[in-house]
Amino acid sequence: MFAILKTARKSVAALALTVAGFALSACGGGGGIALGGGGPAASGGPVQVALLLPYGSGVSTDELVARNLENAAKLAVADLGGEINLKVYPTGAKAAQASASAKTAIAEGAQVILGPLYAEAANAAGLAAAGSGVNVLAFSNNTAIAGGNVFLLGSTFENSAKRLVRYGKGQGRDRILIVHAQNPAGEQGQQAIARAISANGAILSGTVSYEFSQQGIVSAMPRAAKLANSSGANSVFLTAGVDADLPFVSKLLPEAGVTPGTFQYMGLTRWDGRPQLFTQDGIQGGWFTMPDTQRYAQFESRYQSTYGSRPHVLAGLAYDGMAAIGALNKSGRAISGTALTQGSGFSGVYGAFRLRSDGTNERALAVATIEGNSVKVIDAAPKSFGGIGF
């Protein structure tokens, strides 16, 4: 059963981590923060977009995600009614190919690059485009590569951590114990949670880490329970992933004495992906974040009716990128750093989002829980950046 922890996985350092009538628009007026190079001037015609995707990597899952991202981008192009000329470039499995594809795209007139998916490829594309004033809207969620001309579209750990810490504080659940894996995703997640706790006036009651293995989790849970019960914590924040360590942590931690109800369980990752886990004590009643469910449902329905299958969970990132590009081009603005970081943000598949001057992003997220065998939204995603949670 525990073999899932032993399978090869791309870490968060490499991974990214929604319709006729579906608005491709900015959330409102508003300026942004100037970022150095202004980027190509607005053309007054269709904007040239290069879509960099992991075609040719030799990995079947990469091909699947690439196809879904391309499909979503084409839906957006159709909705924009000829305002975008889209051309796809493969990035393969190596950063060098992503760099070469970015250079080719720019030579062929690309005004902005959408993608790549993986952090190494996105970083390489950003470096290749840096001297040309072309910005890169990457599908990655790895904040280590953000900045300069590279902007992240993927939802970051920081987004989820801030949303849950702020919501928890409002519910009186502000003394938080962090439990995380000793791997890149776990450690980056722990850092994001700790920053959110510090920035929002909550209390860090302690941190417990575990080796990313079955024995590591078994050994660490009694330590976590002891600290939770002796530190005054009233919440426990897990970095565990639903397809990896969460099934074991959410079972063993309650058994060790971290009683749900006495302690509020929170999750940095999506907990709705494996319904077979819903009956576990640590999952029932736990909090996690989700995008705007209404907007995503619209996109999912449109995608399925067009392509005959449900979209990959990351597919909407391509639509969101196109939403931002299309909104700026429609208003006659260049796809510059200043325009991309307008304070009002944009409206996309996953709800409201905005790009920050440091290359990261803010996304409007809902807080959800597991109640019985169902997912229940307990605090809806804000519709704009004047709402709660920002």
Coordinates of C-alpha atoms in Angstrom, one line a residue:
M1 CA 0.0 0.0 0.0
F2 CA 2.8 2.4 0.9
A3 CA 4.6 1.9 -2.4
I4 CA 3.0 5.1 -3.6
L5 CA 5.6 7.0 -1.5
K6 CA 8.4 5.2 -3.3
T7 CA 7.4 5.9 -6.8
A8 CA 9.3 8.6 -8.8
R9 CA 7.6 11.9 -8.6
K10 CA 8.5 15.3 -10.0
S11 CA 8.9 17.6 -7.0
V12 CA 7.3 21.0 -6.6
A13 CA 10.6 22.4 -7.8
A14 CA 9.7 21.0 -11.3
L15 CA 5.9 21.0 -11.4
A16 CA 3.6 23.8 -11.8
L17 CA 1.5 22.4 -8.7
T18 CA -10.9 27.9 -16.2
V19 CA -17.0 29.4 -22.7
A20 CA -19.1 31.5 -24.7
G21 CA -20.2 33.9 -22.0
F22 CA -17.2 33.2 -19.8
A23 CA -15.7 36.6 -19.3
L24 CA -12.2 37.2 -20.7
S25 CA -11.7 40.4 -19.0
A26 CA -9.8 42.4 -16.4
C27 CA -11.5 42.5 -13.0
G28 CA -11.8 46.3 -13.4
G29 CA -9.6 49.3 -14.0
G30 CA -6.4 49.8 -12.2
G31 CA -2.7 50.4 -12.6
G32 CA 0.2 48.2 -11.9
I33 CA 3.8 48.4 -10.8
A34 CA 6.4 49.3 -13.4
L35 CA 9.0 46.5 -13.9
G36 CA 11.8 47.7 -16.0
G37 CA 11.6 46.9 -19.8
G38 CA 8.3 47.9 -21.3
G39 CA 7.9 44.9 -23.6
P40 CA 6.7 45.0 -27.2
A41 CA 4.4 47.8 -28.0
A42 CA 0.7 47.1 -28.5
S43 CA 0.2 46.2 -32.1
G44 CA -3.4 47.3 -32.5
G45 CA -4.1 43.9 -34.1
P46 CA -3.9 40.3 -33.0
V47 CA -1.3 39.6 -30.4
Q48 CA 1.3 36.9 -31.3
V49 CA 1.4 34.3 -28.5
A50 CA 3.9 31.4 -28.3
L51 CA 2.6 28.5 -26.3
L52 CA 5.5 26.4 -25.0
L53 CA 4.4 22.9 -24.0
P54 CA 6.2 19.6 -22.9
Y55 CA 5.5 17.8 -26.2
G56 CA 8.3 15.5 -27.2
S57 CA 9.5 14.7 -23.6
G58 CA 8.8 11.0 -24.1
V59 CA 6.6 11.0 -20.9
S60 CA 3.0 10.0 -21.6
T61 CA 1.6 12.2 -18.8
D62 CA 3.5 15.2 -20.2
E63 CA 1.8 14.6 -23.6
L64 CA -1.6 14.4 -21.8
V65 CA -1.1 17.7 -19.9
A66 CA 0.3 19.4 -23.0
R67 CA -2.7 18.4 -25.0
N68 CA -5.1 19.7 -22.4
L69 CA -3.3 23.0 -22.0
E70 CA -3.3 23.4 -25.8
N71 CA -7.0 22.6 -25.9
A72 CA -7.8 25.2 -23.2
A73 CA -5.7 27.8 -24.9
K74 CA -7.6 27.2 -28.2
L75 CA -10.9 27.6 -26.3
A76 CA -9.7 31.0 -25.2
V77 CA -8.6 32.0 -28.7
A78 CA -12.1 31.2 -30.0
D79 CA -13.7 33.3 -27.3
L80 CA -11.4 36.2 -28.1
G81 CA -12.7 36.2 -31.7
G82 CA -9.4 36.6 -33.6
E83 CA -7.6 38.8 -31.1
I84 CA -4.8 36.2 -30.7
N85 CA -2.5 34.4 -33.1
L86 CA -1.4 31.2 -31.3
K87 CA 1.6 29.0 -32.2
V88 CA 2.7 26.0 -30.3
Y89 CA 6.3 25.1 -29.6
P90 CA 7.6 21.9 -28.0
T91 CA 9.9 22.0 -25.0
G92 CA 10.7 18.3 -24.8
A93 CA 12.4 17.1 -21.6
K94 CA 15.3 19.4 -21.4
A95 CA 15.6 23.1 -20.4
A96 CA 17.9 23.7 -23.4
Q97 CA 15.0 22.8 -25.8
A98 CA 12.8 25.2 -23.9
S99 CA 15.4 27.9 -24.4
A100 CA 15.7 27.2 -28.1
S101 CA 12.0 27.2 -28.6
A102 CA 11.7 30.5 -26.8
K103 CA 14.3 32.0 -29.1
T104 CA 12.7 30.6 -32.2
A105 CA 9.3 32.0 -31.1
I106 CA 10.7 35.4 -30.5
A107 CA 12.4 35.4 -33.9
E108 CA 9.1 34.5 -35.4
G109 CA 7.4 37.5 -33.8
A110 CA 6.1 36.3 -30.5
Q111 CA 5.1 39.2 -28.2
V112 CA 4.5 37.0 -25.2
I113 CA 5.3 33.4 -24.1
L114 CA 2.6 31.3 -22.4
G115 CA 4.2 28.3 -20.6
P116 CA 6.3 26.3 -20.2
L117 CA 5.0 23.8 -17.6
Y118 CA 8.0 22.9 -15.6
A119 CA 10.2 25.2 -13.6
E120 CA 13.5 24.5 -15.2
A121 CA 12.0 24.9 -18.6
A122 CA 10.3 28.2 -17.6
N123 CA 13.5 29.6 -16.1
A124 CA 15.3 28.7 -19.3
A125 CA 12.7 30.3 -21.5
G126 CA 12.7 33.4 -19.3
L127 CA 16.5 33.8 -19.7
A128 CA 16.2 33.3 -23.4
A129 CA 13.6 36.0 -23.7
A130 CA 15.0 38.5 -21.2
G131 CA 16.9 40.6 -23.7
S132 CA 13.9 41.0 -26.0
G133 CA 11.3 42.5 -23.7
V134 CA 9.1 39.4 -24.0
N135 CA 7.4 38.3 -20.8
V136 CA 6.9 34.6 -19.9
L137 CA 3.6 33.5 -18.2
A138 CA 4.7 30.1 -16.9
F139 CA 2.4 27.3 -15.7
S140 CA 4.7 26.5 -12.9
N141 CA 4.0 27.3 -9.2
N142 CA 7.7 27.3 -8.1
T143 CA 8.4 30.7 -6.6
A144 CA 12.1 30.2 -6.9
I145 CA 12.0 31.0 -10.6
A146 CA 9.6 34.0 -10.4
G147 CA 10.7 37.5 -11.1
G148 CA 12.1 39.6 -13.9
N149 CA 10.2 38.7 -17.0
V150 CA 8.9 35.4 -15.6
F151 CA 5.4 35.4 -14.0
L152 CA 3.8 32.3 -12.5
L153 CA 0.2 31.2 -13.3
G154 CA 0.2 28.1 -11.1
S155 CA -1.4 28.5 -7.6
T156 CA 1.4 28.6 -5.1
F157 CA 1.7 27.2 -1.6
E158 CA 1.7 30.9 -0.4
N159 CA -1.8 31.4 -1.7
S160 CA -3.3 28.4 0.1
A161 CA -1.4 29.0 3.3
K162 CA -2.5 32.7 3.6
R163 CA -6.1 31.9 2.8
L164 CA -6.3 29.2 5.5
V165 CA -4.3 31.0 8.2
R166 CA -6.5 34.1 7.7
Y167 CA -9.7 32.1 7.8
G168 CA -8.5 30.0 10.8
K169 CA -7.7 33.1 12.7
G170 CA -11.2 34.4 12.1
Q171 CA -12.6 31.2 13.5
G172 CA -10.3 31.2 16.6
R173 CA -8.0 28.5 15.2
D174 CA -4.8 30.5 15.3
R175 CA -2.3 28.4 17.3
I176 CA -0.9 26.2 14.6
L177 CA 1.4 23.2 14.6
I178 CA 3.0 22.4 11.2
V179 CA 3.6 18.8 10.2
H180 CA 5.5 18.3 7.0
A181 CA 7.6 15.9 5.0
Q182 CA 11.4 16.1 4.6
N183 CA 11.3 16.6 0.9
P184 CA 11.2 19.6 -1.4
A185 CA 7.5 20.0 -1.5
G186 CA 7.1 19.5 2.3
E187 CA 9.9 21.9 3.1
Q188 CA 8.7 24.6 0.7
G189 CA 5.2 24.1 2.1
Q190 CA 6.4 24.5 5.7
Q191 CA 8.1 27.7 4.8
A192 CA 5.0 29.1 3.2
I193 CA 2.8 28.2 6.2
A194 CA 5.3 29.7 8.6
R195 CA 5.4 33.0 6.6
A196 CA 1.6 33.1 6.5
I197 CA 1.4 32.6 10.3
S198 CA 3.9 35.4 10.9
A199 CA 2.3 37.8 8.5
N200 CA -1.2 37.3 9.8
G201 CA -0.8 37.5 13.5
A202 CA -1.3 33.8 14.2
I203 CA 0.9 31.7 16.5
L204 CA 3.3 29.0 15.4
S205 CA 3.0 26.3 18.1
G206 CA 5.7 24.1 16.7
T207 CA 7.0 22.2 13.7
V208 CA 7.4 18.5 13.2
S209 CA 8.9 16.9 10.2
Y210 CA 9.0 13.3 9.0
E211 CA 11.1 11.2 6.7
F212 CA 9.2 10.7 3.4
S213 CA 8.7 7.0 4.0
Q214 CA 6.3 4.7 5.8
Q215 CA 8.6 4.2 8.8
G216 CA 9.3 7.9 8.8
I217 CA 5.6 8.8 9.2
V218 CA 5.0 6.0 11.8
S219 CA 7.9 7.3 13.9
A220 CA 7.0 10.9 13.7
M221 CA 3.3 10.9 14.5
P222 CA 3.7 10.2 18.3
R223 CA 6.2 13.2 18.4
A224 CA 3.7 15.4 16.6
A225 CA 0.9 14.3 19.0
K226 CA 3.0 15.0 22.0
L227 CA 3.9 18.5 20.8
A228 CA 0.4 19.3 19.7
N229 CA -1.0 18.5 23.1
S230 CA 1.7 20.2 25.1
S231 CA 2.1 23.4 23.1
G232 CA -1.3 24.9 23.3
A233 CA -2.0 24.3 19.6
N234 CA -5.6 24.2 18.4
S235 CA -4.8 23.5 14.8
V236 CA -2.5 21.3 12.8
F237 CA -1.4 22.3 9.2
L238 CA -0.4 19.4 6.9
T239 CA 1.7 19.7 3.8
A240 CA 0.9 16.1 2.7
G241 CA -0.3 15.4 -0.8
V242 CA -3.4 13.4 -1.5
D243 CA -1.6 10.9 -3.8
A244 CA 1.4 10.5 -1.5
D245 CA 1.7 10.9 2.3
L246 CA -1.8 12.3 3.2
P247 CA -3.5 8.9 3.4
F248 CA -1.1 7.8 6.1
V249 CA -0.6 11.1 8.0
S250 CA -4.4 11.7 8.2
K251 CA -4.9 8.2 9.6
L252 CA -2.0 7.9 12.0
L253 CA -2.0 11.4 13.5
P254 CA -5.5 11.1 14.9
E255 CA -4.7 7.6 16.2
A256 CA -1.6 9.1 18.0
G257 CA -3.8 11.5 19.9
V258 CA -4.3 14.6 17.7
T259 CA -8.1 14.4 18.0
P260 CA -10.1 16.1 15.2
G261 CA -12.5 18.7 16.7
T262 CA -10.1 19.4 19.5
F263 CA -7.6 20.2 16.8
Q264 CA -8.6 21.7 13.5
Y265 CA -6.9 19.9 10.6
M266 CA -5.8 22.1 7.6
G267 CA -4.3 21.0 4.4
L268 CA -2.0 22.9 2.0
T269 CA -3.0 20.6 -0.9
R270 CA -6.3 19.7 -2.5
W271 CA -8.1 17.1 -0.4
D272 CA -10.9 16.4 -2.8
G273 CA -9.0 14.3 -5.3
R274 CA -9.5 10.9 -3.6
P275 CA -13.0 10.4 -2.3
Q276 CA -11.9 7.0 -0.8
L277 CA -10.1 9.0 1.8
F278 CA -13.1 11.0 2.9
T279 CA -14.0 8.7 5.8
Q280 CA -10.6 9.1 7.5
D281 CA -10.7 10.9 10.8
G282 CA -8.0 13.5 9.8
I283 CA -9.8 14.3 6.6
Q284 CA -13.4 14.6 7.9
G285 CA -14.0 18.2 8.8
G286 CA -10.5 19.3 7.6
W287 CA -10.0 22.5 5.8
F288 CA -8.4 23.0 2.4
T289 CA -8.6 25.5 -0.4
M290 CA -10.2 25.3 -3.8
P291 CA -10.7 27.7 -6.8
D292 CA -14.0 29.4 -7.5
T293 CA -16.2 26.3 -8.1
Q294 CA -18.8 28.1 -10.2
R295 CA -16.4 29.5 -12.7
Y296 CA -14.5 26.3 -12.9
A297 CA -17.7 24.3 -13.5
Q298 CA -18.5 26.5 -16.5
F299 CA -15.1 25.9 -18.0
E300 CA -15.2 22.2 -17.3
S301 CA -18.6 21.9 -19.0
R302 CA -17.4 23.9 -22.0
Y303 CA -14.2 21.9 -22.4
Q304 CA -16.0 18.5 -22.1
S305 CA -18.6 19.5 -24.7
T306 CA -15.9 20.6 -27.1
Y307 CA -13.3 17.8 -26.6
G308 CA -15.4 14.9 -25.2
S309 CA -13.5 14.6 -21.9
R310 CA -13.0 16.4 -18.7
P311 CA -10.0 18.8 -18.6
H312 CA -6.8 18.0 -16.7
V313 CA -6.8 20.0 -13.4
L314 CA -4.0 22.3 -14.8
A315 CA -5.7 22.9 -18.2
G316 CA -7.4 26.1 -17.0
L317 CA -4.0 27.8 -16.4
A318 CA -3.7 28.1 -20.2
Y319 CA -7.1 29.7 -20.4
D320 CA -6.2 32.1 -17.5
G321 CA -3.0 33.2 -19.3
M322 CA -5.0 33.9 -22.5
A323 CA -7.6 35.8 -20.4
A324 CA -4.9 38.2 -19.2
I325 CA -3.3 38.6 -22.6
G326 CA -6.6 39.0 -24.3
A327 CA -7.9 41.6 -21.8
L328 CA -4.8 43.7 -22.2
N329 CA -4.7 43.5 -26.0
K330 CA -8.4 44.4 -26.2
S331 CA -7.7 47.5 -24.2
G332 CA -4.8 48.4 -26.5
R333 CA -2.1 47.9 -23.9
A334 CA 1.2 46.2 -24.5
I335 CA 1.8 42.9 -22.7
S336 CA 4.3 44.6 -20.4
G337 CA 5.2 44.0 -16.8
T338 CA 3.3 47.1 -15.9
A339 CA 0.1 46.0 -17.6
L340 CA 0.4 42.4 -16.4
T341 CA 0.7 43.5 -12.8
Q342 CA -2.3 45.8 -12.7
G343 CA -3.8 45.9 -9.2
S344 CA -7.3 44.9 -10.2
G345 CA -6.1 41.6 -11.7
F346 CA -8.0 39.4 -14.1
S347 CA -11.0 37.1 -14.2
G348 CA -10.2 33.5 -15.2
V349 CA -11.2 29.9 -15.0
Y350 CA -10.3 29.5 -11.4
G351 CA -11.7 32.9 -10.3
A352 CA -10.0 36.3 -9.8
F353 CA -6.3 36.4 -10.0
R354 CA -3.5 38.9 -10.3
L355 CA 0.2 38.8 -11.1
R356 CA 2.6 40.5 -8.7
S357 CA 5.7 42.5 -9.4
D358 CA 7.9 39.8 -8.0
G359 CA 6.5 37.3 -10.5
T360 CA 4.3 35.4 -8.1
N361 CA 0.5 35.6 -8.1
E362 CA -2.5 36.0 -5.9
R363 CA -5.6 33.8 -6.5
A364 CA -9.0 34.1 -5.0
L365 CA -9.6 30.8 -3.2
A366 CA -12.5 29.2 -1.4
V367 CA -12.2 27.3 1.8
A368 CA -13.7 23.8 1.7
T369 CA -14.2 20.9 4.0
I370 CA -15.1 17.2 3.8
E371 CA -18.6 16.5 5.3
G372 CA -19.7 13.0 5.1
N373 CA -18.9 11.8 1.6
S374 CA -19.1 15.2 0.1
V375 CA -17.0 18.3 -0.5
K376 CA -18.6 21.5 1.0
V377 CA -17.5 25.0 0.5
I378 CA -17.6 26.8 3.8
D379 CA -16.2 30.2 2.7
A380 CA -16.7 31.2 -0.9
A381 CA -13.9 32.5 -3.0
P382 CA -13.9 36.3 -3.2
K383 CA -15.0 37.7 -6.5
S384 CA -12.5 40.5 -6.6
F385 CA -9.4 41.8 -4.7
G386 CA -11.5 44.0 -2.4
G387 CA -13.0 40.9 -0.8
I388 CA -12.0 38.9 2.3
G389 CA -8.9 36.8 2.0
F390 CA -6.6 39.3 0.2

